[in-house]
């Protein structure tokens, strides 16, 4: 019995996690892969109910769980709060406290959705890339950080881009290991022509590559070029590794190649501890989408696919993960679309209908 922590969060979070819960319960009831779930608060709802976006109780439950599934956090309601109370602090807090340094964001185009991308279908058809974003360093956490008023009355803002070579090494290793079981190509993205920190990043990645991964083809790219190449010819990439800030931006770009932000899952993994335990948080890349929250029209597939990543990466349940991925693929093949991926002449279905369709396909596949 695996212990899962479910964090619905804000906006469409409860809806998309709710649909995924149906899938989790299916496995528990009908297969030998069993899950016991608990829930916890994070983000705006946590602030409203407990006065902090990241309650201690949530951290405790997350450390006790075998893996955590998160919906999304944030919304306009909390945007004017002091920084430390904002929903995003809850998300950044859990990433930092659990040392979830490796953020895997696969951008895979389901063939039946190639037409939904804003790019030409031939550019994205068959696309399967993996963005590895470092998640606990960089501008996001670097000190000093402040905005202060200077003597002349103007204000100065400071954030710090910082990386330690050990942090670069560990994210490089994760990325090389992933590349090794994929197409053996790794592209490291930096801004080494201008920012010293990222020049060091490039040196460290190069060293690890030549020492331990001679079988993986390593290349380097400046981030401005990488953002351009991602929309010009995305299929040139296999695995991309980059820092926290660049990874945030590039992964949103990559998501649109797949047709919708509503399709992208992610895994955030910590270091494997001596007893074999590894903290892990799975979440859709899309945010809380407050504008469509509560309307039952959100796309639950990114969260369902995040659960599939959990099956794969936290538990090694490869067969079940493949089956769930195939269920999603079949649903799309059948023309089922939530409004974010709907094509011309297609009628959108609701969030819960999409959940039901995936479940139905899963039942079919498991009876085969
Ligand atoms: C993401 C999001 C978060 C980030 C926000 C919500 C703090 O954009 O997961 O990409 O910037 O990391
Ligand atoms: Mg982002």
Coordinates of C-alpha atoms and ligand atoms in Angstrom, one line a residue:
X1 CA 0.0 0.0 0.0
X2 CA 1.5 3.3 -1.1
X3 CA 0.7 6.5 0.8
X4 CA -0.2 9.4 -1.3
X5 CA -0.7 13.0 -0.3
X6 CA -3.2 14.9 -2.4
X7 CA -3.0 18.7 -2.4
X8 CA -5.8 20.2 -4.3
X9 CA -4.7 23.8 -3.8
X10 CA -6.5 26.8 -5.6
X11 CA -8.4 27.6 -8.7
X12 CA -8.9 24.5 -10.9
X13 CA -6.7 22.5 -8.6
X14 CA -9.7 20.7 -6.8
X15 CA -11.3 19.8 -10.1
X16 CA -8.3 18.3 -11.8
X17 CA -7.1 16.5 -8.7
X18 CA -10.7 15.2 -8.2
X19 CA -10.6 13.6 -11.7
X20 CA -7.2 12.1 -11.0
X21 CA -8.6 10.7 -7.7
X22 CA -11.0 8.5 -9.7
X23 CA -8.0 7.0 -11.5
X24 CA -6.1 6.4 -8.3
X25 CA -9.2 4.7 -6.8
X26 CA -9.5 2.6 -9.9
X27 CA -6.0 1.1 -9.4
X28 CA -6.7 0.5 -5.7
X29 CA -10.0 -1.3 -6.3
X30 CA -9.1 -3.3 -9.3
X31 CA -5.4 -4.0 -9.4
X32 CA -2.7 -5.2 -7.0
X33 CA -1.3 -1.6 -7.0
X34 CA -2.9 0.0 -4.0
X35 CA -2.9 3.6 -2.7
X36 CA -4.1 5.2 0.4
X37 CA -4.6 8.9 0.2
X38 CA -4.6 11.8 2.5
X39 CA -5.1 15.5 1.8
X40 CA -3.5 18.7 2.9
X41 CA -3.7 22.4 2.3
X42 CA -1.3 24.6 0.3
X43 CA -1.4 28.0 -1.3
X44 CA -4.2 30.5 -1.0
X45 CA -6.7 28.1 0.5
X46 CA -4.1 27.3 3.2
X47 CA -3.6 30.9 3.9
X48 CA -7.3 31.5 4.2
X49 CA -7.8 28.6 6.6
X50 CA -4.6 28.7 8.6
X51 CA -2.9 32.0 8.0
X52 CA 0.1 30.6 6.1
X53 CA 0.3 29.3 2.5
X54 CA 2.6 26.4 3.7
X55 CA 1.3 24.9 7.0
X56 CA 3.7 22.8 9.0
X57 CA 1.1 20.0 8.9
X58 CA 1.4 19.9 5.1
X59 CA 5.1 19.6 5.3
X60 CA 4.8 16.8 7.9
X61 CA 2.3 14.9 5.8
X62 CA 4.5 15.3 2.6
X63 CA 7.6 13.9 4.3
X64 CA 5.5 10.9 5.5
X65 CA 4.0 10.2 2.1
X66 CA 5.5 8.0 -0.6
X67 CA 4.6 10.7 -3.1
X68 CA 2.6 13.9 -3.4
X69 CA 0.2 15.1 -6.1
X70 CA -0.5 18.8 -6.3
X71 CA -3.2 20.6 -8.3
X72 CA -2.2 24.3 -8.5
X73 CA -1.8 27.3 -6.3
X74 CA -2.5 31.0 -6.7
X75 CA -5.1 33.5 -7.8
X76 CA -5.9 37.2 -8.0
X77 CA -7.5 37.0 -4.5
X78 CA -4.1 36.7 -2.9
X79 CA -2.0 38.8 -5.3
X80 CA -1.7 41.9 -3.2
X81 CA -0.6 40.1 0.0
X82 CA 2.8 40.5 1.4
X83 CA 5.2 38.1 -0.4
X84 CA 5.5 35.6 2.4
X85 CA 1.8 35.0 2.5
X86 CA 1.3 34.5 -1.2
X87 CA 0.2 31.1 -2.5
X88 CA 3.4 30.8 -4.6
X89 CA 5.5 30.8 -1.4
X90 CA 3.7 27.6 -0.4
X91 CA 4.8 25.9 -3.6
X92 CA 8.3 27.3 -3.4
X93 CA 8.4 26.3 0.2
X94 CA 7.5 22.7 -0.3
X95 CA 10.0 22.4 -3.2
X96 CA 12.8 23.8 -1.0
X97 CA 11.9 21.9 2.2
X98 CA 11.8 18.6 0.4
X99 CA 14.9 19.6 -1.7
X100 CA 13.0 18.7 -4.9
X101 CA 15.9 19.9 -7.1
X102 CA 15.0 18.0 -10.3
X103 CA 12.0 19.1 -12.2
X104 CA 11.1 16.9 -15.2
X105 CA 8.8 18.5 -17.7
X106 CA 8.2 16.2 -20.7
X107 CA 6.6 17.8 -23.7
X108 CA 5.1 15.1 -25.8
X109 CA 2.8 15.6 -28.7
X110 CA -0.1 13.2 -28.9
X111 CA -0.5 12.7 -32.6
X112 CA -4.2 13.4 -32.6
X113 CA -3.5 16.8 -31.0
X114 CA -0.8 17.9 -33.5
X115 CA -3.4 20.0 -35.2
X116 CA -4.2 21.9 -31.9
X117 CA -0.7 23.3 -31.7
X118 CA -0.3 26.9 -32.8
X119 CA 2.7 25.6 -34.8
X120 CA 2.4 23.7 -38.1
X121 CA 1.6 20.1 -37.5
X122 CA 4.7 18.9 -39.3
X123 CA 6.9 20.9 -36.9
X124 CA 5.4 19.2 -33.8
X125 CA 4.1 15.8 -34.9
X126 CA 5.9 13.0 -33.0
X127 CA 7.7 15.5 -30.8
X128 CA 8.9 14.0 -27.5
X129 CA 11.3 16.1 -25.5
X130 CA 12.2 16.3 -21.8
X131 CA 13.0 19.6 -20.1
X132 CA 14.9 19.2 -16.9
X133 CA 14.7 22.3 -14.8
X134 CA 16.8 22.8 -11.7
X135 CA 14.2 23.7 -9.0
X136 CA 15.8 24.8 -5.8
X137 CA 18.5 27.3 -6.7
X138 CA 19.0 30.3 -9.0
X139 CA 17.1 33.7 -8.8
X140 CA 14.2 31.9 -7.2
X141 CA 16.1 31.4 -3.9
X142 CA 19.3 33.4 -4.2
X143 CA 20.2 35.8 -1.4
X144 CA 20.4 38.7 -1.1
X145 CA 17.0 39.6 -2.3
X146 CA 15.1 42.8 -1.5
X147 CA 13.6 46.0 -2.8
X148 CA 14.7 49.0 -0.8
X149 CA 14.3 52.8 -1.1
X150 CA 17.5 54.6 -1.7
X151 CA 18.5 58.0 -0.3
X152 CA 17.5 59.8 -3.5
X153 CA 14.0 58.3 -3.1
X154 CA 14.3 55.9 -6.0
X155 CA 13.8 52.2 -5.3
X156 CA 16.3 49.4 -5.9
X157 CA 15.4 45.8 -6.5
X158 CA 18.0 43.0 -6.0
X159 CA 17.7 39.3 -6.7
X160 CA 20.7 37.0 -6.9
X161 CA 21.4 34.3 -9.5
X162 CA 23.5 31.8 -7.6
X163 CA 24.5 28.2 -8.2
X164 CA 27.0 26.0 -6.4
X165 CA 28.9 23.5 -8.6
X166 CA 27.5 20.6 -6.6
X167 CA 24.0 21.7 -7.4
X168 CA 24.9 21.8 -11.1
X169 CA 26.6 18.4 -10.9
X170 CA 23.5 16.7 -9.4
X171 CA 21.1 18.1 -11.9
X172 CA 23.5 17.3 -14.8
X173 CA 23.7 13.7 -13.6
X174 CA 19.9 13.4 -13.5
X175 CA 19.7 14.8 -17.1
X176 CA 22.5 12.6 -18.5
X177 CA 20.9 9.6 -16.9
X178 CA 17.6 10.5 -18.6
X179 CA 19.2 11.1 -21.9
X180 CA 20.9 7.7 -21.7
X181 CA 17.6 5.9 -21.6
X182 CA 16.1 8.1 -24.4
X183 CA 17.9 9.3 -27.5
X184 CA 21.2 10.0 -25.9
X185 CA 21.2 13.7 -26.6
X186 CA 21.5 16.4 -24.0
X187 CA 21.4 20.1 -24.6
X188 CA 22.5 22.3 -21.7
X189 CA 21.0 25.8 -21.8
X190 CA 22.7 28.8 -20.3
X191 CA 23.7 32.4 -20.9
X192 CA 27.5 31.8 -20.6
X193 CA 28.3 34.7 -22.9
X194 CA 27.0 37.2 -20.3
X195 CA 26.4 35.6 -16.9
X196 CA 29.4 34.1 -15.1
X197 CA 27.3 31.8 -12.9
X198 CA 26.0 30.1 -16.1
X199 CA 29.5 29.9 -17.5
X200 CA 30.5 27.8 -14.5
X201 CA 27.3 25.8 -15.1
X202 CA 28.5 25.1 -18.6
X203 CA 32.0 24.0 -17.4
X204 CA 30.6 21.7 -14.8
X205 CA 28.1 20.0 -17.2
X206 CA 30.9 19.6 -19.8
X207 CA 33.2 18.0 -17.2
X208 CA 30.5 15.5 -16.0
X209 CA 29.7 14.6 -19.6
X210 CA 33.3 13.9 -20.7
X211 CA 34.1 12.0 -17.5
X212 CA 31.0 9.9 -16.9
X213 CA 28.8 10.0 -20.0
X214 CA 30.9 9.8 -23.2
X215 CA 28.0 7.9 -24.8
X216 CA 25.6 10.9 -24.5
X217 CA 26.0 13.6 -27.1
X218 CA 26.2 16.9 -25.2
X219 CA 25.6 20.3 -26.7
X220 CA 25.3 23.8 -25.2
X221 CA 23.0 26.6 -26.2
X222 CA 22.4 30.1 -25.1
X223 CA 18.9 30.6 -23.7
X224 CA 17.8 33.2 -26.2
X225 CA 18.7 30.9 -29.1
X226 CA 17.1 27.9 -27.3
X227 CA 13.8 29.8 -27.0
X228 CA 13.9 30.5 -30.7
X229 CA 15.0 26.9 -31.6
X230 CA 12.1 25.5 -29.6
X231 CA 9.6 27.0 -31.9
X232 CA 11.7 26.8 -35.1
X233 CA 12.6 23.2 -34.9
X234 CA 11.8 21.6 -31.6
X235 CA 12.5 18.0 -32.8
X236 CA 16.2 18.7 -32.8
X237 CA 16.1 18.3 -28.9
X238 CA 15.9 15.2 -26.8
X239 CA 16.7 16.2 -23.2
X240 CA 17.2 19.9 -22.3
X241 CA 18.8 20.8 -18.9
X242 CA 18.7 24.3 -17.5
X243 CA 18.5 26.4 -14.4
X244 CA 15.4 27.4 -12.5
X245 CA 14.7 30.7 -14.1
X246 CA 15.3 29.7 -17.7
X247 CA 13.6 26.4 -17.1
X248 CA 10.4 28.2 -15.9
X249 CA 10.3 30.2 -19.2
X250 CA 11.3 27.5 -21.6
X251 CA 8.9 24.9 -20.2
X252 CA 5.9 27.2 -20.8
X253 CA 7.1 27.7 -24.4
X254 CA 7.5 23.9 -24.8
X255 CA 4.0 23.3 -23.5
X256 CA 2.4 25.2 -26.3
X257 CA 4.1 22.9 -28.8
X258 CA 1.9 20.2 -27.4
X259 CA -1.3 22.1 -28.1
X260 CA -2.1 23.3 -24.6
X261 CA -0.6 24.1 -21.3
X262 CA -3.4 21.8 -20.1
X263 CA -1.6 18.7 -21.4
X264 CA 1.8 19.0 -19.6
X265 CA 2.6 16.9 -16.5
X266 CA 5.7 17.3 -14.3
X267 CA 7.7 15.5 -11.7
X268 CA 9.8 17.2 -9.0
X269 CA 12.3 14.8 -7.5
X270 CA 14.6 15.0 -4.5
X271 CA 17.8 13.1 -3.9
X272 CA 17.7 9.4 -3.2
X273 CA 18.3 8.9 0.4
X274 CA 20.3 6.0 1.9
X275 CA 17.2 4.1 2.9
X276 CA 16.0 4.4 -0.8
X277 CA 13.4 7.0 0.0
X278 CA 13.1 9.8 -2.5
X279 CA 10.8 12.8 -2.0
X280 CA 8.7 13.5 -5.0
X281 CA 6.0 16.0 -6.0
X282 CA 3.9 15.6 -9.1
X283 CA 2.0 18.5 -10.6
X284 CA 0.5 19.8 -13.8
X285 CA 2.6 22.6 -15.4
X286 CA -0.5 24.8 -15.9
X287 CA -1.4 27.1 -13.0
X288 CA -4.6 27.6 -11.1
X289 CA -6.4 29.2 -14.0
X290 CA -8.7 31.3 -11.7
X291 CA -10.7 32.5 -14.7
X292 CA -12.2 29.1 -15.4
X293 CA -12.1 27.7 -11.8
X294 CA -15.3 26.1 -10.6
X295 CA -16.8 25.8 -14.1
X296 CA -16.0 22.1 -14.6
X297 CA -14.3 23.0 -18.0
X298 CA -10.6 22.6 -17.0
X299 CA -8.5 20.0 -18.7
X300 CA -7.6 17.3 -16.1
X301 CA -5.2 15.4 -18.4
X302 CA -2.0 17.2 -17.2
X303 CA -2.8 16.1 -13.7
X304 CA -3.7 12.6 -14.8
X305 CA -0.5 12.4 -16.7
X306 CA 1.4 13.7 -13.6
X307 CA 0.0 10.7 -11.7
X308 CA 1.2 8.5 -14.5
X309 CA 4.7 10.0 -14.0
X310 CA 4.3 9.1 -10.3
X311 CA 3.6 5.5 -11.1
X312 CA 6.7 5.5 -13.3
X313 CA 9.2 7.4 -11.4
X314 CA 8.3 6.9 -7.7
X315 CA 7.0 3.4 -7.8
X316 CA 8.4 1.8 -11.0
X317 CA 4.9 0.7 -12.0
X318 CA 5.8 0.9 -15.6
X319 CA 3.0 -1.3 -16.9
X320 CA 0.4 0.7 -15.1
X321 CA 1.9 4.0 -16.3
X322 CA 2.0 2.8 -19.9
X323 CA -1.6 1.7 -19.6
X324 CA -2.7 5.1 -18.2
X325 CA -0.8 7.0 -20.9
X326 CA -2.4 4.8 -23.5
X327 CA -5.8 5.4 -22.0
X328 CA -5.2 9.2 -22.4
X329 CA -4.0 8.7 -26.0
X330 CA -7.1 6.6 -26.8
X331 CA -9.5 9.2 -25.4
X332 CA -7.8 11.9 -27.6
X333 CA -8.0 9.5 -30.6
X334 CA -11.7 9.2 -30.0
X335 CA -12.0 13.0 -30.4
X336 CA -12.7 13.8 -26.8
X337 CA -11.6 17.4 -26.1
X338 CA -11.8 19.8 -23.2
X339 CA -12.3 23.4 -24.4
X340 CA -8.5 24.3 -24.4
X341 CA -7.8 21.6 -27.0
X342 CA -11.0 21.6 -29.0
X343 CA -10.7 21.7 -32.8
X344 CA -13.0 23.1 -35.4
X345 CA -16.2 21.0 -35.6
X346 CA -15.5 19.5 -32.2
X347 CA -17.7 19.9 -29.2
X348 CA -15.9 20.4 -25.9
X349 CA -16.6 18.0 -23.0
X350 CA -16.3 18.9 -19.4
X351 CA -13.5 18.3 -16.9
X352 CA -15.4 15.5 -15.2
X353 CA -16.5 13.9 -18.5
X354 CA -12.8 13.9 -19.5
X355 CA -12.0 12.1 -16.3
X356 CA -14.8 9.6 -16.9
X357 CA -13.6 8.9 -20.5
X358 CA -10.0 8.2 -19.3
X359 CA -11.4 5.9 -16.6
X360 CA -13.6 4.1 -19.2
X361 CA -10.5 3.5 -21.4
X362 CA -8.5 2.3 -18.5
X363 CA -11.2 -0.2 -17.6
X364 CA -11.2 -1.5 -21.2
X365 CA -7.4 -1.7 -21.3
X366 CA -7.1 -3.5 -18.0
X367 CA -9.7 -6.1 -19.1
X368 CA -7.7 -7.0 -22.1
Ligands
LIG1 C1 5.9 26.8 -12.4 C2 5.2 28.1 -11.9 C3 5.8 28.4 -10.6 C4 7.3 28.7 -10.8 C5 5.1 29.6 -9.9 C6 3.6 29.3 -9.7 C7 5.7 29.9 -8.5 O1 5.2 29.1 -12.9 O2 5.8 25.8 -11.7 O3 6.5 26.9 -13.5 O4 7.6 29.9 -11.2 O5 8.1 27.8 -10.6
LIG2 MG1 6.1 28.5 -14.7

